[in-house]
mmCIF file with all atom_site columns, C-alpha atoms in Angstrom:
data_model
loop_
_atom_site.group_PDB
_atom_site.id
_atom_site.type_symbol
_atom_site.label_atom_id
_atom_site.label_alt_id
_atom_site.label_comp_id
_atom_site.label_asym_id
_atom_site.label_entity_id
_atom_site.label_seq_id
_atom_site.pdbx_PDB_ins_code
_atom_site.Cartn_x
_atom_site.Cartn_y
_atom_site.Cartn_z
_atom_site.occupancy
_atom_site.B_iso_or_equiv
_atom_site.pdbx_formal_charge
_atom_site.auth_seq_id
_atom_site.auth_comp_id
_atom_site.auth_asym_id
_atom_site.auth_atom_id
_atom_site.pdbx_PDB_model_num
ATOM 1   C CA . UNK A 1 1   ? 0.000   0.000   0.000   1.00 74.00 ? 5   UNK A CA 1
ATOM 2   C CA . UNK A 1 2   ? 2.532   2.275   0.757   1.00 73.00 ? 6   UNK A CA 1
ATOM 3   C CA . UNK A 1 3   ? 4.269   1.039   -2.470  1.00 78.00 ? 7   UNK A CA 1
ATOM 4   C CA . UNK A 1 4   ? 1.248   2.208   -4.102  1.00 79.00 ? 8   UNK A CA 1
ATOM 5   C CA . UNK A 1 5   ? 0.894   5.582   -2.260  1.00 83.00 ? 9   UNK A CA 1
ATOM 6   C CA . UNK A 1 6   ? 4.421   6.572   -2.894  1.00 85.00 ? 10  UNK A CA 1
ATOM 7   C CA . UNK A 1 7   ? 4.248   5.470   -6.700  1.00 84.00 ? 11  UNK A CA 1
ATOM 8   C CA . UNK A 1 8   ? 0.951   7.490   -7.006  1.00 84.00 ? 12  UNK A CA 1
ATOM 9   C CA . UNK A 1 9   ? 2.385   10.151  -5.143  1.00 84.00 ? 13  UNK A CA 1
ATOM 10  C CA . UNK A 1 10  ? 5.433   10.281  -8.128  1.00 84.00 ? 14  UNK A CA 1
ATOM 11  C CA . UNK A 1 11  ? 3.522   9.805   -10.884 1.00 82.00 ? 15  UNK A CA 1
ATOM 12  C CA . UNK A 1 12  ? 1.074   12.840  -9.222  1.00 81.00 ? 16  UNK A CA 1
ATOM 13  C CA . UNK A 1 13  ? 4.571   14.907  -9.050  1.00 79.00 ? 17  UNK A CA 1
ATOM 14  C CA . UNK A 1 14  ? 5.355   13.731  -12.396 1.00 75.00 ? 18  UNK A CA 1
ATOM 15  C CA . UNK A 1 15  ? 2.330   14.380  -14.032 1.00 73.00 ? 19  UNK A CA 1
ATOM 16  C CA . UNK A 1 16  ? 2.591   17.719  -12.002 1.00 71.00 ? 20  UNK A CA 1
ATOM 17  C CA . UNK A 1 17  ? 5.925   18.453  -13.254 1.00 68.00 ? 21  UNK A CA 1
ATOM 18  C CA . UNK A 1 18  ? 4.950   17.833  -16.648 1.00 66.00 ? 22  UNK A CA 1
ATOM 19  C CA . UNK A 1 19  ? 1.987   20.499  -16.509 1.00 64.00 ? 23  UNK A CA 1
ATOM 20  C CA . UNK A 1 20  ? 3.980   23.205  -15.522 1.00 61.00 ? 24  UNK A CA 1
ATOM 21  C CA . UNK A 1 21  ? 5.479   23.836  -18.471 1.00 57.00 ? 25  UNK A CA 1
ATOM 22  C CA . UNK A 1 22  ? 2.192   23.691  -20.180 1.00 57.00 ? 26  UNK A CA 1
ATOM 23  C CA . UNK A 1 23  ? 0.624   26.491  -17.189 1.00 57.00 ? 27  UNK A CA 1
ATOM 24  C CA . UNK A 1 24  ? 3.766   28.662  -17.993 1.00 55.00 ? 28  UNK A CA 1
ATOM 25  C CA . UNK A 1 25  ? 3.195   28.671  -21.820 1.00 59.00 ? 29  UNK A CA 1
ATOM 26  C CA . UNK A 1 26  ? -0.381  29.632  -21.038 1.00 62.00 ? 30  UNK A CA 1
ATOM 27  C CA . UNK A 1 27  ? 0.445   32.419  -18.932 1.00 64.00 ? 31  UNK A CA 1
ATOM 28  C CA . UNK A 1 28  ? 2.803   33.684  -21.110 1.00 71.00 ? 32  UNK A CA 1
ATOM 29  C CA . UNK A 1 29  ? 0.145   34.652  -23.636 1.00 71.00 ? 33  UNK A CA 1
ATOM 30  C CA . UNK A 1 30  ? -2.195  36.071  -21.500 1.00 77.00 ? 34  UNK A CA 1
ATOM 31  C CA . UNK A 1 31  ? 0.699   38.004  -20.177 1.00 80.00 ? 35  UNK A CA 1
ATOM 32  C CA . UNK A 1 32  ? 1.136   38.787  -23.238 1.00 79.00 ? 36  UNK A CA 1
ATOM 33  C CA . UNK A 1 33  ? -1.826  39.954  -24.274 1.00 83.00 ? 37  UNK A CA 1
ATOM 34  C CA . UNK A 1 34  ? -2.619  42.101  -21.155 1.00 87.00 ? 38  UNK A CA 1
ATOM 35  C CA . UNK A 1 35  ? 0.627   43.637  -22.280 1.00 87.00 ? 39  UNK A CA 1
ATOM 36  C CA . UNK A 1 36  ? -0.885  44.656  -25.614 1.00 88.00 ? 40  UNK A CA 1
ATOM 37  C CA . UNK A 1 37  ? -3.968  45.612  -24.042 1.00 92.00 ? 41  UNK A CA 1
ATOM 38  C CA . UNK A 1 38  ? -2.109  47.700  -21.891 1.00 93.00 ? 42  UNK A CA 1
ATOM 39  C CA . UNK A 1 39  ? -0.270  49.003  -24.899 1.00 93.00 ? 43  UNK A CA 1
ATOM 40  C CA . UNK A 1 40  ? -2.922  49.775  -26.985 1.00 93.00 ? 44  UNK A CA 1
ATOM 41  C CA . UNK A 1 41  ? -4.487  51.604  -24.180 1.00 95.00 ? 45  UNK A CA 1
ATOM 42  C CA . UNK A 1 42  ? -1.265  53.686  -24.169 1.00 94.00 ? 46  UNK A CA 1
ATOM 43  C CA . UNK A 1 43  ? -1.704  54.596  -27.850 1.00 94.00 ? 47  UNK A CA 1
ATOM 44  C CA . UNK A 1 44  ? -5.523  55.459  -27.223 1.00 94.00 ? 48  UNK A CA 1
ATOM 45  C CA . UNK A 1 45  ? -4.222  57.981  -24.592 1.00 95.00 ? 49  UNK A CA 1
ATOM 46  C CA . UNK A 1 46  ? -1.679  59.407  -26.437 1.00 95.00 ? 50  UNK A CA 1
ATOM 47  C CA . UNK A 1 47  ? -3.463  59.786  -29.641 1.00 94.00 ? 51  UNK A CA 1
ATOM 48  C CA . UNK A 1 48  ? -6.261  61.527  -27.741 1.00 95.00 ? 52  UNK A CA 1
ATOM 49  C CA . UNK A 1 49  ? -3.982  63.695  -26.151 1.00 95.00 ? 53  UNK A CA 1
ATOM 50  C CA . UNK A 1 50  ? -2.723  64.675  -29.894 1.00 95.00 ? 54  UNK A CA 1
ATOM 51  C CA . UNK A 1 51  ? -6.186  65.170  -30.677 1.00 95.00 ? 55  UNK A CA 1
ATOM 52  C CA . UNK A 1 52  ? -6.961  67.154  -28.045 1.00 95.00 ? 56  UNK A CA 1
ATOM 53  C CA . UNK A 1 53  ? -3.627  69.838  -28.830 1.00 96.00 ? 57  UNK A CA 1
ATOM 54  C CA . UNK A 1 54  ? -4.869  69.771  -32.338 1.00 95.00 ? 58  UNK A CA 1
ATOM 55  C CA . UNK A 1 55  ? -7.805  70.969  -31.578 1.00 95.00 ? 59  UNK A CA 1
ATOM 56  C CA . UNK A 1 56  ? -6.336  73.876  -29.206 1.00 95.00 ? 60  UNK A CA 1
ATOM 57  C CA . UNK A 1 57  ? -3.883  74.610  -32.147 1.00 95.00 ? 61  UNK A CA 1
ATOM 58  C CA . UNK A 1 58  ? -6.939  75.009  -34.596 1.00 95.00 ? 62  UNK A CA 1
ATOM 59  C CA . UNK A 1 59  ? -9.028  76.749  -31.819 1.00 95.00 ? 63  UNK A CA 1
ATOM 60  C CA . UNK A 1 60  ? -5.815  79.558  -31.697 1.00 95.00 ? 64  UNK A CA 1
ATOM 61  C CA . UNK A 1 61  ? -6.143  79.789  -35.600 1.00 95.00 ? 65  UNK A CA 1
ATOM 62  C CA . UNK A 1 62  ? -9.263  80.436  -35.440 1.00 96.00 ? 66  UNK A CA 1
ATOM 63  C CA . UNK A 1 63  ? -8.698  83.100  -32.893 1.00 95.00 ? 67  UNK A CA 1
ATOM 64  C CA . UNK A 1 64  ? -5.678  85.001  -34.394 1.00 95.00 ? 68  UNK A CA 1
ATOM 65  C CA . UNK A 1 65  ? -7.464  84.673  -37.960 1.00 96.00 ? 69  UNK A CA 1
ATOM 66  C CA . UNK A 1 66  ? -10.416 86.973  -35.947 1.00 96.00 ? 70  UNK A CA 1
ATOM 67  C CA . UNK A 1 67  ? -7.257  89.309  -34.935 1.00 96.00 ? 71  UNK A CA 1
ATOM 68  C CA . UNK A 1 68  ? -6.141  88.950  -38.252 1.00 96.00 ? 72  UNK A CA 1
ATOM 69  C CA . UNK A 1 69  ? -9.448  90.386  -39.865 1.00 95.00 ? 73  UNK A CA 1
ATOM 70  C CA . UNK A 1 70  ? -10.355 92.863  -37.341 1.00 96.00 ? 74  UNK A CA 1
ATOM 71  C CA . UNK A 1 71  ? -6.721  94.514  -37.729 1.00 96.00 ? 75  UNK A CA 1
ATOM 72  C CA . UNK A 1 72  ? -7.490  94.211  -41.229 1.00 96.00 ? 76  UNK A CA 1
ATOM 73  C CA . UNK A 1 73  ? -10.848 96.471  -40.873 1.00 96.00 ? 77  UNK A CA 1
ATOM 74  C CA . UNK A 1 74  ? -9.286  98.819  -38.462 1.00 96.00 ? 78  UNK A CA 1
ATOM 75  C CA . UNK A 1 75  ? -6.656  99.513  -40.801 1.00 96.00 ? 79  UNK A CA 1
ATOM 76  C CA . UNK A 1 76  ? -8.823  99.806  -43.945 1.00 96.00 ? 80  UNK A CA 1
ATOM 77  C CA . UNK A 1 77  ? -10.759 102.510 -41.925 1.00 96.00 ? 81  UNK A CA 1
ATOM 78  C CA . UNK A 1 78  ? -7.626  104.340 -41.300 1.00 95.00 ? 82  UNK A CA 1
ATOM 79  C CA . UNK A 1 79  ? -6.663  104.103 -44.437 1.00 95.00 ? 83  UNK A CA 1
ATOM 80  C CA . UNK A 1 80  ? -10.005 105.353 -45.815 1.00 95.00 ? 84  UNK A CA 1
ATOM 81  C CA . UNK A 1 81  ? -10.177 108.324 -42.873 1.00 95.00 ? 85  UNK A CA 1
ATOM 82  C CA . UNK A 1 82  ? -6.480  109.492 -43.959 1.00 95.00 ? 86  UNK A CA 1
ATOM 83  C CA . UNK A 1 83  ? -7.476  109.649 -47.908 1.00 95.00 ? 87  UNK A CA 1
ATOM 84  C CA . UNK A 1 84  ? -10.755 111.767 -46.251 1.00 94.00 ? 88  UNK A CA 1
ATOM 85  C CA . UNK A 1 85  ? -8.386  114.313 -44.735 1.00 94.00 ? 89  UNK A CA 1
ATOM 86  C CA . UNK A 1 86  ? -6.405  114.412 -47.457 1.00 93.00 ? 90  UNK A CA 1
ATOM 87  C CA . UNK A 1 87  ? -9.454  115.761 -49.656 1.00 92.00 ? 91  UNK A CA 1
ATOM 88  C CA . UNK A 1 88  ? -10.118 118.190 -46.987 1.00 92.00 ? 92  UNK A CA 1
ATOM 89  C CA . UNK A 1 89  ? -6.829  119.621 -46.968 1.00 91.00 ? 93  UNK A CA 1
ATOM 90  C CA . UNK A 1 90  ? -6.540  119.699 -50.877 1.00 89.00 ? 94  UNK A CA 1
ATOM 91  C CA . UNK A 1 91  ? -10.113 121.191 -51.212 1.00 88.00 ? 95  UNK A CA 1
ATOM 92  C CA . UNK A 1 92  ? -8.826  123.604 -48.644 1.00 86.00 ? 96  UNK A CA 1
ATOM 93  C CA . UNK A 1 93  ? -5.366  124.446 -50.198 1.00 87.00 ? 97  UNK A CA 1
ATOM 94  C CA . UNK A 1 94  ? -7.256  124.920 -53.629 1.00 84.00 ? 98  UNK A CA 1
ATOM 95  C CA . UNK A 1 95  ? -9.380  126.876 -51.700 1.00 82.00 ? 99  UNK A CA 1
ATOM 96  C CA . UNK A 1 96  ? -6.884  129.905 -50.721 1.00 82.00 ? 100 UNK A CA 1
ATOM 97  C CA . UNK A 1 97  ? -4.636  129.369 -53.554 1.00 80.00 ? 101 UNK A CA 1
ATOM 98  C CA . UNK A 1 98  ? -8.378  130.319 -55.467 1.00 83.00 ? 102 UNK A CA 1
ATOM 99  C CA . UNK A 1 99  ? -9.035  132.838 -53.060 1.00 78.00 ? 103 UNK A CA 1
ATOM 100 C CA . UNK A 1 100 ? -5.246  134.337 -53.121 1.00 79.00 ? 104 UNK A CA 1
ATOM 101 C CA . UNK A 1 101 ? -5.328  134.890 -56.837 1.00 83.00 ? 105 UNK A CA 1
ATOM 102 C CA . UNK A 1 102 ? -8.764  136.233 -56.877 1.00 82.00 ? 106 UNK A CA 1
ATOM 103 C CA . UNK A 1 103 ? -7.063  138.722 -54.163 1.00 83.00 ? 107 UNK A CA 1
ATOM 104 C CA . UNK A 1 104 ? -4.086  139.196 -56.596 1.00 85.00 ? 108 UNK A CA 1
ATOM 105 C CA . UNK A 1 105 ? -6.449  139.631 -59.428 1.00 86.00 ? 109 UNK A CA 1
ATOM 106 C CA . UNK A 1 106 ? -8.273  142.024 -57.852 1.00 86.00 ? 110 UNK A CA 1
ATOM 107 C CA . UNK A 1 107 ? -5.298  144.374 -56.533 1.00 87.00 ? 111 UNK A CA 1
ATOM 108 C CA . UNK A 1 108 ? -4.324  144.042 -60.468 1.00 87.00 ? 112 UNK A CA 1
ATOM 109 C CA . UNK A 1 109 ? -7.186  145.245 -61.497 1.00 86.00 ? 113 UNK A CA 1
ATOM 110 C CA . UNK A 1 110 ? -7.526  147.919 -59.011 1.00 85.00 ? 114 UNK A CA 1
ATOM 111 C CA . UNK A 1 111 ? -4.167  148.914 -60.057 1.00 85.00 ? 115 UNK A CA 1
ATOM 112 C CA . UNK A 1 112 ? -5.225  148.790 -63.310 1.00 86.00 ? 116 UNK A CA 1
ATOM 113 C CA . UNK A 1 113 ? -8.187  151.558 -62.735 1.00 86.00 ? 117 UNK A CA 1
ATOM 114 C CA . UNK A 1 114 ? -6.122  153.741 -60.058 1.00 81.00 ? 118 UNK A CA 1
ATOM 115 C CA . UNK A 1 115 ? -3.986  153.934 -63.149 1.00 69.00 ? 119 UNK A CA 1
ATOM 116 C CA . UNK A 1 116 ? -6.200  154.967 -65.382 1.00 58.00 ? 120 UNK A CA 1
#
C-alpha cells in the first residue's frame, strides 16, 4: 500500500511536473496579451492627447485669424479716414490758392483803374 501511495504520489509529481510547463506557456500569452492591451491603451491615450492639442492649435487659428481680420478692418478705416483728410486739406489748399489769386487779381485790377 505504501508502495502504491508513494508510486501514485510520483507519478502525481510527475504528471505535475509535466503540466507546468504547459501552465507557464499559457500564462505567457495572457501576459502577453494584457501587455498589448495595456499598450494599446497607451496609444488610445496618447493619440487623444494629440487630438486634443490639435484641436487647441486650430481653436488659436481660429482666434488670431479673428485678430487677423479685425486689424485688417481697423486699418482699412484708417486708411479710408487718412485719404478723407487728405481731400479736406486739398479742397482747402485749392481753396486759398483760389481765393489768393482772386485777391491778386483784384489788386491788379484795381491797379489797373487807379492807373487809369
Amino acid at each position: 500500500l505504501q508502495e502504491h501511495a508513494a508510486a501514485a504520489a510520483a507519478a502525481a509529481a510527475l504528471l505535475q511536473k509535466q503540466q507546468e510547463p504547459f501552465q507557464l506557456q499559457q500564462e505567457e500569452p495572457q501576459q502577453w496579451m494584457q501587455q498589448l492591451q495595456e499598450q494599446k491603451q497607451q496609444e488610445q491615450k496618447q493619440q487623444q492627447q494629440t487630438l486634443q492639442q490639435l484641436l487647441q492649435l486650430q481653436l488659436q487659428v481660429q482666434e488670431s485669424q479673428k485678430l487677423e481680420s479685425s486689424l485688417q478692418y481697423q486699418l482699412t478705416e484708417t486708411v479710408e479716414q487718412i485719404q478723407q483728410m487728405q481731400r479736406v486739406v486739398s479742397y482747402r489748399m485749392l481753396n486759398q490758392n483760389t481765393g489768393l489769386h482772386l485777391v491778386k487779381q483784384s489788386v491788379v485790377q484795381l491797379r489797373q483803374l487807379g492807373g487809369k
